[in-house]
Coordinates of C-alpha atoms in Angstrom, one line a residue:
X1 CA 10.1 50.8 -33.9
X2 CA 11.3 52.2 -37.4
X3 CA 7.9 52.2 -38.6
X4 CA 7.1 54.6 -35.2
X5 CA 10.3 56.9 -35.8
X6 CA 8.9 57.2 -39.3
X7 CA 5.3 58.0 -38.5
X8 CA 6.5 61.0 -36.1
X9 CA 8.8 62.4 -38.7
X10 CA 6.4 62.6 -41.5
X11 CA 4.3 65.7 -39.9
X12 CA 7.8 67.1 -40.2
X13 CA 7.7 67.0 -43.6
X14 CA 4.0 68.1 -43.9
X15 CA 5.1 71.2 -41.9
X16 CA 8.2 71.8 -44.3
X17 CA 6.0 71.9 -47.4
X18 CA 3.6 74.3 -45.4
X19 CA 6.3 76.6 -44.7
X20 CA 7.8 76.8 -48.0
X21 CA 4.3 77.6 -49.6
X22 CA 4.0 80.6 -46.9
X23 CA 7.5 82.0 -47.7
X24 CA 7.1 81.9 -51.3
X25 CA 3.8 83.7 -51.2
X26 CA 4.3 86.0 -48.6
X27 CA 7.9 87.2 -49.1
X28 CA 11.5 86.0 -48.2
X29 CA 10.5 87.1 -44.4
X30 CA 7.9 84.9 -44.1
X31 CA 6.1 87.4 -41.7
X32 CA 2.5 86.0 -41.3
X33 CA 2.7 82.7 -39.5
X34 CA 6.3 81.1 -40.0
X35 CA 7.2 82.4 -36.7
X36 CA 4.7 80.9 -34.6
X37 CA 5.5 78.1 -32.1
X38 CA 1.9 77.5 -31.4
X39 CA 1.3 77.3 -34.9
X40 CA 4.2 74.6 -35.6
X41 CA 3.0 72.3 -32.6
X42 CA -0.9 72.6 -33.7
X43 CA -0.2 71.7 -37.1
X44 CA 2.2 68.8 -36.2
X45 CA -0.2 67.4 -33.7
X46 CA -3.3 67.5 -36.1
X47 CA -1.2 65.9 -38.8
X48 CA 0.1 63.2 -36.5
X49 CA -3.4 62.7 -35.3
X50 CA -5.0 62.2 -38.6
X51 CA -2.2 60.0 -39.7
X52 CA -2.5 57.9 -36.7
X53 CA -6.3 57.3 -36.8
X54 CA -6.7 57.4 -40.5
X55 CA -4.9 54.2 -41.1
X56 CA -6.3 52.7 -38.0
X57 CA -9.9 53.0 -39.4
X58 CA -9.3 52.2 -42.9
X59 CA -6.9 48.9 -42.2
X60 CA -9.3 47.6 -39.4
X61 CA -12.0 48.0 -42.4
X62 CA -10.1 45.9 -45.0
X63 CA -8.7 43.5 -42.4
X64 CA -10.0 40.0 -42.4
X65 CA -8.6 38.2 -39.5
X66 CA -8.7 38.8 -35.4
X67 CA -4.6 39.9 -35.1
X68 CA -4.6 43.9 -34.1
X69 CA -2.7 46.1 -36.1
X70 CA 0.4 46.4 -33.6
X71 CA 0.8 42.6 -33.6
X72 CA 0.9 42.6 -37.4
X73 CA 3.0 45.4 -37.5
X74 CA 5.5 43.6 -35.1
X75 CA 5.2 40.2 -37.4
X76 CA 5.3 41.4 -40.7
X77 CA 7.9 43.8 -42.7
X78 CA 5.4 43.8 -45.7
X79 CA 2.3 45.1 -43.6
X80 CA 4.8 47.8 -42.1
X81 CA 5.5 49.3 -45.3
X82 CA 2.0 49.0 -46.4
X83 CA 0.8 51.1 -43.4
X84 CA 3.9 53.7 -44.2
X85 CA 2.6 54.3 -47.7
X86 CA -1.0 54.5 -46.4
X87 CA 0.2 57.0 -43.8
X88 CA 2.4 59.3 -46.5
X89 CA -0.8 59.4 -48.6
X90 CA -2.8 61.0 -45.4
X91 CA 0.3 62.9 -44.9
X92 CA 0.0 64.3 -48.5
X93 CA -3.7 64.9 -48.3
X94 CA -3.5 66.5 -45.1
X95 CA -0.8 69.1 -46.2
X96 CA -3.3 69.8 -49.4
X97 CA -5.7 70.6 -47.1
X98 CA -3.6 73.2 -45.3
X99 CA -2.0 74.5 -48.5
X100 CA -6.2 75.2 -49.6
X101 CA -6.7 76.8 -46.2
X102 CA -3.7 79.1 -47.0
X103 CA -5.3 80.2 -50.3
X104 CA -8.4 80.8 -49.0
X105 CA -7.0 83.2 -46.6
X106 CA -5.4 84.7 -49.1
X107 CA -8.8 85.3 -50.7
X108 CA -8.7 82.6 -53.5
X109 CA -11.5 79.9 -54.0
X110 CA -14.1 82.7 -53.8
X111 CA -16.5 80.5 -55.5
X112 CA -16.5 77.5 -53.5
X113 CA -17.0 79.9 -50.4
X114 CA -20.1 81.2 -52.1
X115 CA -21.3 77.9 -53.3
X116 CA -21.2 76.8 -49.7
X117 CA -22.7 79.8 -48.6
X118 CA -25.7 79.8 -51.1
X119 CA -26.3 76.1 -50.1
X120 CA -26.2 76.9 -46.4
X121 CA -28.7 79.7 -46.9
X122 CA -30.9 78.0 -49.4
X123 CA -34.4 77.1 -48.9
X124 CA -33.8 73.8 -49.9
X125 CA -31.3 73.1 -47.3
X126 CA -33.6 74.7 -44.5
X127 CA -36.0 72.1 -45.8
X128 CA -33.8 69.3 -45.7
X129 CA -32.7 70.0 -42.0
X130 CA -36.3 71.0 -41.2
X131 CA -38.7 68.2 -42.5
X132 CA -36.9 65.4 -44.4
X133 CA -34.1 65.0 -41.8
X134 CA -36.3 64.3 -38.8
X135 CA -38.5 62.0 -41.2
X136 CA -35.6 59.9 -42.1
X137 CA -34.6 59.6 -38.6
X138 CA -37.8 58.2 -37.9
X139 CA -37.8 55.9 -40.4
X140 CA -34.3 55.0 -39.4
X141 CA -35.3 54.5 -36.1
X142 CA -38.4 52.6 -37.1
X143 CA -36.5 50.3 -39.3
X144 CA -34.2 49.6 -36.2
X145 CA -36.7 48.8 -34.0
X146 CA -38.0 46.4 -37.1
X147 CA -34.7 44.5 -37.7
X148 CA -34.3 43.6 -33.7
X149 CA -38.1 43.0 -33.6
X150 CA -37.7 40.4 -36.2
X151 CA -35.3 38.2 -34.2
X152 CA -37.2 37.7 -31.2
X153 CA -40.1 35.0 -32.3
X154 CA -38.1 31.9 -31.5
X155 CA -37.6 29.2 -28.3
X156 CA -34.0 29.7 -27.8
X157 CA -32.7 30.3 -24.5
X158 CA -28.7 29.6 -23.6
X159 CA -27.5 28.9 -20.3
X160 CA -27.6 32.2 -18.4
X161 CA -30.9 33.0 -20.5
X162 CA -32.4 30.0 -18.9
X163 CA -31.6 30.7 -15.5
X164 CA -33.3 34.1 -16.0
X165 CA -36.7 32.5 -17.2
X166 CA -36.5 29.8 -14.5
X167 CA -35.7 32.6 -11.8
X168 CA -39.0 34.5 -13.2
X169 CA -41.0 31.9 -12.2
X170 CA -40.6 32.0 -8.5
X171 CA -41.9 33.9 -6.3
X172 CA -40.9 37.5 -5.1
X173 CA -39.2 35.8 -2.1
X174 CA -38.3 33.1 -4.3
X175 CA -36.3 35.3 -6.5
X176 CA -34.3 37.0 -3.6
X177 CA -33.4 33.3 -2.4
X178 CA -32.3 32.1 -5.7
X179 CA -30.1 35.7 -5.7
X180 CA -28.4 34.7 -2.3
X181 CA -27.8 31.2 -2.7
X182 CA -27.2 30.9 -6.6
X183 CA -26.7 34.3 -8.4
X184 CA -23.9 37.2 -8.3
X185 CA -26.5 40.0 -9.7
X186 CA -28.8 42.4 -8.2
X187 CA -32.4 41.8 -8.3
X188 CA -34.4 44.4 -10.6
X189 CA -33.9 42.5 -14.0
X190 CA -35.7 39.6 -12.6
X191 CA -38.7 41.1 -11.2
X192 CA -39.1 43.3 -14.7
X193 CA -38.6 39.6 -16.5
X194 CA -41.3 38.4 -13.9
X195 CA -43.8 41.4 -14.4
X196 CA -43.6 40.9 -18.2
X197 CA -44.4 37.2 -17.6
X198 CA -47.0 38.0 -15.3
X199 CA -48.4 40.3 -17.6
X200 CA -48.1 38.3 -20.8
X201 CA -47.2 34.9 -20.2
X202 CA -44.2 32.9 -19.6
X203 CA -42.7 32.6 -23.1
X204 CA -39.3 33.2 -24.8
X205 CA -40.5 36.0 -26.9
X206 CA -42.1 37.7 -24.1
X207 CA -38.8 37.4 -22.1
X208 CA -37.0 39.0 -25.3
X209 CA -39.5 41.6 -25.1
X210 CA -38.5 42.5 -21.8
X211 CA -35.0 43.2 -23.3
X212 CA -36.6 45.1 -26.5
X213 CA -38.6 47.4 -24.5
X214 CA -35.7 49.1 -22.7
X215 CA -33.9 49.4 -26.3
X216 CA -37.2 51.3 -27.5
X217 CA -37.4 53.4 -24.7
X218 CA -33.9 54.7 -25.2
X219 CA -34.5 55.4 -28.7
X220 CA -37.9 57.6 -27.7
X221 CA -35.5 59.3 -25.1
X222 CA -33.0 59.9 -27.7
X223 CA -35.5 61.4 -30.3
X224 CA -36.9 63.4 -27.5
X225 CA -34.9 64.6 -24.7
X226 CA -31.5 63.9 -25.8
X227 CA -32.3 65.5 -29.5
X228 CA -33.5 68.8 -27.9
X229 CA -30.2 69.4 -25.9
X230 CA -27.8 68.1 -28.6
X231 CA -29.5 68.1 -32.3
X232 CA -30.9 65.4 -34.6
X233 CA -27.7 64.5 -36.3
X234 CA -25.6 63.7 -33.2
X235 CA -28.5 61.6 -31.9
X236 CA -28.3 59.9 -35.2
X237 CA -25.0 58.1 -34.0
X238 CA -27.3 57.0 -30.7
X239 CA -30.1 55.6 -33.1
X240 CA -27.4 54.0 -35.4
X241 CA -25.3 52.0 -32.9
X242 CA -27.5 51.2 -30.3
X243 CA -29.9 49.7 -33.5
X244 CA -26.9 48.1 -35.2
X245 CA -24.1 47.7 -33.1
X246 CA -22.8 44.1 -32.7
X247 CA -22.7 44.3 -29.1
X248 CA -26.3 45.8 -29.0
X249 CA -28.3 43.5 -31.5
X250 CA -26.9 40.8 -29.1
X251 CA -27.9 42.1 -25.9
X252 CA -30.9 44.2 -27.1
X253 CA -33.1 40.9 -27.3
X254 CA -30.9 38.7 -24.7
X255 CA -33.1 37.4 -21.8
X256 CA -30.3 39.0 -19.4
X257 CA -30.2 42.5 -17.5
X258 CA -28.0 44.0 -19.7
X259 CA -30.5 45.8 -21.9
X260 CA -32.0 47.3 -18.6
X261 CA -28.7 48.3 -17.3
X262 CA -27.3 49.9 -20.4
X263 CA -30.6 52.2 -20.5
X264 CA -30.1 53.2 -16.8
X265 CA -26.5 54.1 -17.3
X266 CA -27.7 56.3 -20.3
X267 CA -30.2 58.1 -18.4
X268 CA -27.7 58.6 -15.3
X269 CA -25.3 60.0 -17.9
X270 CA -27.8 62.5 -19.6
X271 CA -29.0 63.5 -16.1
X272 CA -25.0 64.2 -15.0
X273 CA -24.8 66.6 -18.0
X274 CA -28.3 68.4 -16.7
X275 CA -26.6 68.8 -13.4
X276 CA -23.4 70.0 -15.0
X277 CA -25.7 72.4 -17.2
X278 CA -28.3 73.7 -14.7
X279 CA -28.1 72.2 -11.2
X280 CA -31.7 71.8 -10.9
X281 CA -33.2 69.8 -7.8
X282 CA -35.1 67.9 -10.8
X283 CA -32.0 66.8 -12.5
X284 CA -30.1 65.5 -9.3
X285 CA -32.9 63.8 -8.3
X286 CA -33.0 62.1 -11.9
X287 CA -29.5 61.2 -11.6
X288 CA -29.8 59.4 -8.4
X289 CA -32.9 57.7 -9.5
X290 CA -31.3 56.5 -12.8
X291 CA -28.1 55.4 -11.0
X292 CA -30.1 53.5 -8.2
X293 CA -31.7 51.4 -11.1
X294 CA -28.5 50.9 -12.8
X295 CA -26.8 49.6 -9.5
X296 CA -30.0 47.4 -8.7
X297 CA -29.7 46.0 -12.4
X298 CA -25.8 44.8 -12.7
X299 CA -22.8 45.6 -10.4
X300 CA -20.6 46.9 -13.1
X301 CA -23.3 49.1 -13.8
X302 CA -23.1 49.9 -10.2
X303 CA -19.4 50.8 -10.4
X304 CA -20.1 52.9 -13.8
X305 CA -22.5 55.3 -11.9
X306 CA -20.7 55.8 -9.0
X307 CA -17.8 56.8 -10.3
X308 CA -20.1 58.9 -13.1
X309 CA -21.9 60.5 -9.7
X310 CA -18.4 61.5 -8.1
X311 CA -16.6 63.0 -11.2
X312 CA -20.0 64.9 -11.7
X313 CA -19.7 66.3 -8.3
X314 CA -16.0 67.3 -8.8
X315 CA -17.5 68.9 -12.2
X316 CA -20.3 71.0 -10.7
X317 CA -17.5 71.8 -7.6
X318 CA -15.2 73.3 -10.3
X319 CA -17.6 74.8 -12.7
X320 CA -19.5 76.7 -9.6
X321 CA -16.5 77.4 -7.5
X322 CA -18.0 75.2 -4.8
X323 CA -21.4 76.9 -4.3
X324 CA -23.5 73.7 -4.8
X325 CA -21.5 71.1 -2.9
X326 CA -24.3 70.7 -0.4
X327 CA -26.5 69.3 -3.4
X328 CA -23.8 66.7 -4.3
X329 CA -23.3 65.3 -0.9
X330 CA -27.2 65.0 -0.6
X331 CA -27.1 63.1 -3.8
X332 CA -24.5 60.7 -2.6
X333 CA -26.2 60.4 0.6
X334 CA -29.5 59.8 -1.1
X335 CA -27.5 57.0 -3.4
X336 CA -25.8 55.0 -0.7
X337 CA -28.9 55.1 1.5
X338 CA -31.1 53.5 -1.4
X339 CA -28.7 51.0 -1.9
X340 CA -28.3 49.9 1.8
X341 CA -30.7 47.0 1.4
X342 CA -28.7 45.0 -1.2
X343 CA -25.4 45.6 0.5
X344 CA -25.4 42.7 2.4
X345 CA -26.1 40.6 -0.7
X346 CA -23.3 42.3 -2.4
X347 CA -21.0 41.2 0.4
X348 CA -22.3 37.4 0.4
X349 CA -21.5 37.7 -3.4
X350 CA -18.3 39.0 -3.1
X351 CA -17.6 36.6 -0.3
X352 CA -18.8 33.9 -2.8
X353 CA -16.6 34.8 -5.8
X354 CA -13.5 35.3 -3.9
X355 CA -14.0 31.4 -2.9
X356 CA -14.1 30.3 -6.4
X357 CA -15.1 31.8 -9.8
X358 CA -15.7 30.1 -13.1
X359 CA -13.4 32.6 -14.9
X360 CA -9.8 31.6 -14.9
X361 CA -8.2 34.1 -16.9
X362 CA -8.0 38.0 -17.3
X363 CA -10.1 39.4 -20.1
X364 CA -7.6 41.3 -22.5
X365 CA -8.0 45.3 -22.6
X366 CA -8.7 44.9 -26.3
X367 CA -11.8 42.8 -25.8
X368 CA -12.8 45.3 -23.2
X369 CA -12.5 48.5 -25.6
X370 CA -14.4 46.5 -28.1
X371 CA -17.4 46.0 -25.9
X372 CA -17.1 49.5 -24.8
X373 CA -17.1 50.9 -28.3
X374 CA -20.2 49.2 -29.4
X375 CA -18.5 45.5 -30.5
X376 CA -17.1 44.5 -33.7
X377 CA -16.5 46.5 -36.8
X378 CA -18.1 49.8 -35.5
X379 CA -15.7 50.2 -32.6
X380 CA -13.0 50.7 -35.5
X381 CA -15.0 54.1 -36.0
X382 CA -16.3 54.9 -32.7
X383 CA -13.2 54.5 -31.0
X384 CA -11.1 57.1 -32.7
X385 CA -13.9 59.4 -33.5
X386 CA -14.2 59.4 -29.8
X387 CA -10.9 60.1 -29.3
X388 CA -10.8 63.1 -31.8
X389 CA -14.0 64.4 -30.6
X390 CA -12.5 64.3 -27.1
X391 CA -9.2 65.6 -27.7
X392 CA -10.5 68.8 -29.7
X393 CA -13.1 69.6 -27.6
X394 CA -10.4 69.5 -24.7
X395 CA -7.9 71.6 -26.6
X396 CA -10.4 74.2 -28.1
X397 CA -12.4 74.7 -24.8
X398 CA -9.3 74.6 -22.8
X399 CA -7.6 77.8 -24.8
X400 CA -4.7 75.7 -25.6
X401 CA -4.2 78.0 -28.6
X402 CA -5.0 81.3 -29.6
X403 CA -4.8 83.6 -32.8
X404 CA -3.5 86.7 -32.9
X405 CA -1.4 89.1 -35.3
X406 CA 1.5 87.1 -34.3
X407 CA -0.2 83.8 -35.8
X408 CA -1.4 80.9 -33.6
X409 CA 0.1 81.2 -29.9
X410 CA 0.7 78.3 -27.4
X411 CA -0.5 79.2 -24.0
X412 CA -1.4 77.4 -20.5
X413 CA -4.8 75.8 -20.7
X414 CA -7.5 76.7 -18.6
X415 CA -11.3 75.1 -17.6
X416 CA -12.8 78.8 -17.3
X417 CA -14.2 78.6 -21.0
X418 CA -15.3 75.0 -20.5
X419 CA -18.5 74.6 -22.0
X420 CA -21.1 72.0 -20.0
X421 CA -20.7 69.5 -22.8
X422 CA -16.5 69.7 -22.4
X423 CA -17.4 68.9 -18.6
X424 CA -19.6 66.0 -19.5
X425 CA -17.2 64.5 -21.9
X426 CA -14.6 64.4 -19.4
X427 CA -17.1 62.9 -17.0
X428 CA -17.6 60.3 -19.4
X429 CA -14.0 59.5 -19.9
X430 CA -13.1 59.4 -16.6
X431 CA -16.5 57.2 -15.7
X432 CA -14.8 54.5 -18.9
X433 CA -11.3 54.8 -17.5
X434 CA -12.3 54.4 -13.9
X435 CA -14.5 51.3 -14.5
X436 CA -12.1 49.8 -16.6
X437 CA -9.2 50.3 -13.6
X438 CA -11.6 49.0 -11.0
X439 CA -12.7 45.7 -13.0
X440 CA -8.9 45.1 -13.7
X441 CA -7.9 45.9 -10.2
X442 CA -10.5 43.8 -8.9
X443 CA -9.3 40.7 -11.0
X444 CA -6.0 41.1 -10.0
X445 CA -6.8 41.2 -6.2
X446 CA -9.3 38.8 -5.9
X447 CA -10.0 36.6 -9.0
X448 CA -10.5 37.1 -12.6
X449 CA -14.6 38.5 -12.7
X450 CA -14.6 40.4 -15.9
X451 CA -16.2 38.9 -18.8
X452 CA -16.9 41.0 -21.8
X453 CA -20.3 41.3 -21.5
X454 CA -20.3 43.1 -18.1
X455 CA -19.1 46.1 -19.7
X456 CA -21.8 46.5 -22.3
X457 CA -23.5 48.9 -20.0
X458 CA -20.7 51.0 -20.0
X459 CA -21.2 51.3 -23.8
X460 CA -23.8 53.5 -23.3
X461 CA -21.5 55.9 -21.6
X462 CA -19.4 56.0 -25.0
X463 CA -22.2 56.4 -27.4
X464 CA -23.7 59.5 -25.3
X465 CA -20.2 61.0 -25.5
X466 CA -20.3 60.4 -28.9
X467 CA -23.6 62.2 -29.2
X468 CA -22.0 65.2 -26.8
X469 CA -19.0 65.4 -28.4
X470 CA -20.2 65.6 -32.3
X471 CA -22.9 68.1 -31.0
X472 CA -19.8 70.3 -29.4
X473 CA -17.9 70.3 -32.3
X474 CA -20.8 71.7 -34.4
X475 CA -21.1 74.2 -32.5
X476 CA -17.5 75.1 -32.6
X477 CA -17.4 74.6 -36.3
X478 CA -20.2 76.7 -36.7
X479 CA -18.5 79.8 -34.6
X480 CA -15.3 79.4 -36.7
X481 CA -17.5 79.2 -39.7
X482 CA -19.1 82.6 -38.8
X483 CA -15.6 84.2 -38.5
X484 CA -14.4 82.9 -42.1
X485 CA -16.3 80.3 -44.1
X486 CA -20.0 80.2 -43.8
X487 CA -20.0 76.6 -45.2
X488 CA -17.7 75.0 -42.8
X489 CA -20.6 73.6 -40.5
X490 CA -22.1 72.2 -43.7
X491 CA -19.0 70.4 -44.5
X492 CA -18.8 69.0 -41.1
X493 CA -22.2 67.8 -41.2
X494 CA -21.7 66.1 -44.4
X495 CA -18.6 64.6 -43.0
X496 CA -21.0 63.1 -40.3
X497 CA -23.4 61.8 -42.6
X498 CA -21.0 59.9 -44.7
X499 CA -19.5 58.4 -41.2
X500 CA -23.1 57.5 -40.5
X501 CA -23.4 55.8 -44.0
X502 CA -20.4 53.7 -43.5
X503 CA -21.6 52.6 -39.7
X504 CA -24.8 51.7 -41.5
X505 CA -23.1 49.5 -43.8
X506 CA -21.2 48.0 -40.8
X507 CA -24.7 47.6 -39.0
X508 CA -26.3 45.6 -42.0
X509 CA -23.4 43.4 -41.9
X510 CA -24.1 42.8 -38.0
X511 CA -27.6 42.3 -38.5
X512 CA -27.0 39.5 -41.2
X513 CA -24.7 37.7 -39.0
X514 CA -26.7 38.1 -36.1
X515 CA -29.9 36.8 -37.9
X516 CA -28.1 34.1 -39.5
X517 CA -27.0 32.7 -35.7
X518 CA -30.7 33.4 -34.7
X519 CA -32.0 31.5 -37.6
X520 CA -29.5 28.4 -37.2
X521 CA -30.4 28.1 -33.7
X522 CA -33.9 28.4 -34.1
X523 CA -34.2 25.9 -36.9
X524 CA -32.0 23.6 -35.0
X525 CA -34.1 24.2 -31.4
X526 CA -37.4 23.7 -33.1
X527 CA -36.2 20.6 -34.5
X528 CA -34.9 19.0 -31.2
X529 CA -38.0 20.4 -29.4
X530 CA -40.5 19.2 -31.7
X531 CA -38.9 15.7 -31.9
X532 CA -38.7 15.3 -27.8
X533 CA -42.3 16.7 -27.4
X534 CA -43.9 16.9 -23.9
X535 CA -42.3 14.0 -22.4
X536 CA -44.7 12.0 -19.7
X537 CA -43.2 12.7 -16.1
X538 CA -41.3 9.5 -15.5
X539 CA -39.1 10.2 -18.4
X540 CA -35.9 11.4 -17.3
X541 CA -33.5 13.9 -19.0
X542 CA -29.9 12.4 -18.6
X543 CA -26.9 15.2 -19.9
X544 CA -23.4 13.7 -20.0
X545 CA -21.8 16.8 -19.6
X546 CA -23.1 18.8 -22.5
X547 CA -22.4 22.5 -21.3
X548 CA -25.3 24.5 -19.7
X549 CA -28.0 21.5 -20.6
X550 CA -27.8 20.0 -17.0
X551 CA -27.4 23.4 -15.0
X552 CA -30.6 25.5 -16.6
X553 CA -31.7 25.0 -20.4
X554 CA -33.2 21.5 -19.7
X555 CA -34.7 22.6 -16.7
X556 CA -36.8 25.0 -18.4
X557 CA -37.6 23.2 -21.4
X558 CA -38.7 20.4 -19.0
X559 CA -39.8 21.6 -15.7
X560 CA -41.6 18.4 -14.9
X561 CA -39.0 16.0 -15.8
X562 CA -36.2 14.8 -13.8
X563 CA -32.5 16.2 -14.8
X564 CA -29.7 13.9 -14.3
X565 CA -26.2 14.9 -14.9
X566 CA -24.3 12.0 -15.6
X567 CA -23.8 9.0 -18.2
X568 CA -26.8 7.0 -19.0
X569 CA -25.8 4.5 -16.1
X570 CA -27.2 7.4 -13.9
X571 CA -30.4 7.1 -15.0
X572 CA -32.8 5.8 -12.4
X573 CA -36.1 5.6 -15.2
X574 CA -36.7 2.5 -17.5
X575 CA -37.1 5.5 -20.2
X576 CA -35.0 8.5 -20.9
X577 CA -33.5 10.8 -23.5
X578 CA -30.0 10.8 -23.6
X579 CA -27.7 13.9 -24.3
X580 CA -24.0 13.3 -24.9
X581 CA -21.4 15.6 -26.5
X582 CA -20.0 12.4 -28.2
X583 CA -21.8 9.5 -30.2
X584 CA -22.2 6.3 -28.2
X585 CA -19.8 3.4 -29.2
X586 CA -21.2 0.2 -30.7
X587 CA -19.9 -1.8 -27.8
X588 CA -22.1 0.6 -25.5
X589 CA -25.2 0.4 -27.7
X590 CA -24.6 -3.6 -28.0
X591 CA -24.2 -3.9 -24.0
X592 CA -27.6 -2.0 -23.4
X593 CA -29.7 -3.6 -26.2
X594 CA -28.3 -7.1 -24.2
X595 CA -29.8 -5.8 -21.0
X596 CA -33.3 -5.5 -22.7
X597 CA -33.1 -2.1 -23.6
X598 CA -34.3 -0.2 -27.0
X599 CA -31.7 2.5 -28.0
X600 CA -32.9 4.8 -30.6
X601 CA -30.3 7.2 -32.3
X602 CA -31.1 10.4 -33.3
X603 CA -27.8 11.7 -34.2
X604 CA -26.6 15.1 -33.9
X605 CA -28.8 17.6 -32.4
X606 CA -29.0 21.0 -30.9
X607 CA -30.6 23.2 -28.3
X608 CA -29.8 27.1 -28.5
X609 CA -26.0 26.9 -29.0
X610 CA -25.1 23.7 -27.8
X611 CA -24.8 20.7 -30.4
X612 CA -24.9 17.3 -29.0
X613 CA -26.0 13.2 -30.3
X614 CA -29.2 12.6 -28.6
X615 CA -30.8 9.1 -27.8
X616 CA -33.6 8.0 -26.6
X617 CA -33.5 4.8 -24.5
X618 CA -36.4 2.7 -23.0
X619 CA -36.8 -0.8 -21.3
X620 CA -38.4 -3.3 -23.8
X621 CA -39.7 -4.8 -20.8
X622 CA -40.7 -2.6 -17.1
X623 CA -37.8 -1.6 -14.7
X624 CA -36.2 -4.7 -13.4
X625 CA -34.0 -4.1 -16.1
X626 CA -32.6 -1.0 -14.6
X627 CA -31.3 -2.9 -12.0
X628 CA -28.8 -4.6 -14.1
X629 CA -26.9 -1.3 -15.0

C-alpha cells in the first residue's frame, strides 16, 4: 500500500518541477499554461502511465522467477524499495523530457530540430523507407519461416497431436463419428489435416506442414493486404510476434487446430476493420466467411468471432448513424445459418463436458493474459504497449483534451472524431475482454474448461490491435509533427524499431528454448522407435499408466498391435513391450523369470514428452506360461 501511495504522489513532484520552470521563464504570473486544469490532468496521467509501464517492462525482463511483480511487492520490502527507486528515475527522466519540450516551444534547440528535419527530408531516409526497409522485412519474414521450418523434421507426437493424426486417418464420415463420441472440437482442422495427409502422405512432418501453412498464409496476408492499410513498420510487429513469440513457435507446428484458428481469427478481424472503414458488401462477406472458418476450427475461436461480429455491428451503427443496420443483421443471420449444421454437435459436446471434464482448476487470469499477449517474454512488452496504444488512441481521437490560448483544456469526450482504426481498436479490446469473461463465466457455471492453449487464437486479435494501434499512433505523431517538430515521426519510428529489436532478442531466446526441447524429444523418440522397430502383430504394447501412451500415442506409432492399459499381468500375449513410469522391482523380474519369461531391461526411454522405463518380456517357451500369471 505504501508503494502505491508513493507511486500516486510522484507525478505531483514532476508537475511541481515543471510548474516552477514555467513560472521562472514566463514571469511570476505564470501566464502560459499554469492555470490550465486540463494541462495538469494530462501531465499527471502521462507521467503516471509511464511510471507504471516502465518498471513493469524492465522488472519483468530482468526477473528470473515465475512470481508476479505484485506478489513480490507484497512479500519483499527490498523489492518494493527497488521499484520505488526505478519509478523515481523514470519520473525524473519524464520531467527532463517535459522541460525539453518547454524549451523547444520557446525557440531553443533549433539545431536539433533542423537535424531531425534534414534527416526526415534526406534522400538517404527516403531510400531506407522505400527500398531497404521492405528488403529487410522480406528477409526477416523468410528467416522466421526458416526458423519454424527447422523444427518440423521429427517423428514426435504428444497425446493430443497423436489424437489428431489418428483421426486424420479416418474416412470423412469416420471423422464425424470421432467428433461426436470422442472429441469436443469442431471438424474443420481434421479435414484440413486429412487433406494434407492424402496429398503428401500421412507422416509427422506432413502433419506439421498442415500447421505451418496457415502461419505462412498469415505472413503473406500481413505483407500484402494488411501492409497496404497500416504500413510496413506496424506490420513488422505481426511478423516478429507470429514468427518468434513463445506461443507462436509452439503452435505454428503443433498438430492441432490452433494455427488454423489463429489465421481465421486474424482474417476475421482484418475484415472487421474493413467493414468499419468502407462497409462494402465484399468486406461483410469476407468477415462472415472468416468467422465461419474460425468457428469450425475451435470453440473459443467461435466465441471470439461471435463477439467480434457483434461489436463490429455496434461500431458500424454508431459510425454511420444506423444507416447500414441491414447488412449487419444479414451478416449475423448468414453466420448463424452457416453454423446450424454443427449446433447439435456443439450441444452434445457441452452435455458431455458438463457431465465430467479432465480439468479440475480454473486457469489463472495471469496465465490467460500471458497467452493472449503472445506468451512468455514478449508479453511483458506486448501487453503494456497495447494498453498505451489503446489509451493514447482513445484520448487523442475522443478530443478529451484541446489546446488554445489558455493552454490545454479538459473537455467532454466524443466519438465524432474517431478514426476507423480507433473503432477497430475498441472492437478488438471488447473481443478480448468479452471472450475472457465468457470463458471464466462458463468455467464457474459449468466446469473448469479453459486451458491456456484454448486462448491462443485470441492472440491474433491482440497482435492485430498492435498493428492497428501503432499505425494510428504514427498518423497522430505525423499530424503533430507537421504542426511543430517535423522529426517527431522519425523519433516515433526509431522507437518502434528499438522495440522490435528488443523483441527480436526475446524471440531468439524463445527459439533456442523451443529448439532445445524439440531436439531433445526428437533424439529420445527416435531412439525408442528405432529400438522397438516394427513389431509383429502378435506383440502387445502394455502401458502401466504412462500419461497419454495408452490413450493415443501408442495407437499412432503401432496401429497394427494391440494396446493394453495395465501392468504386465494384463498382457495376453507371450511377448510384449512394457512401458511403466517406475522401474520394475527385482522381485517382479525374478517372478517373471521363474514363470519362464525372459525380461530385457532397456532402462529409461522416452516418447515425445513422456519418460518411462521400457522392458521387453517374452516367454522362453510358447504361450502356456502366460496362463501361469
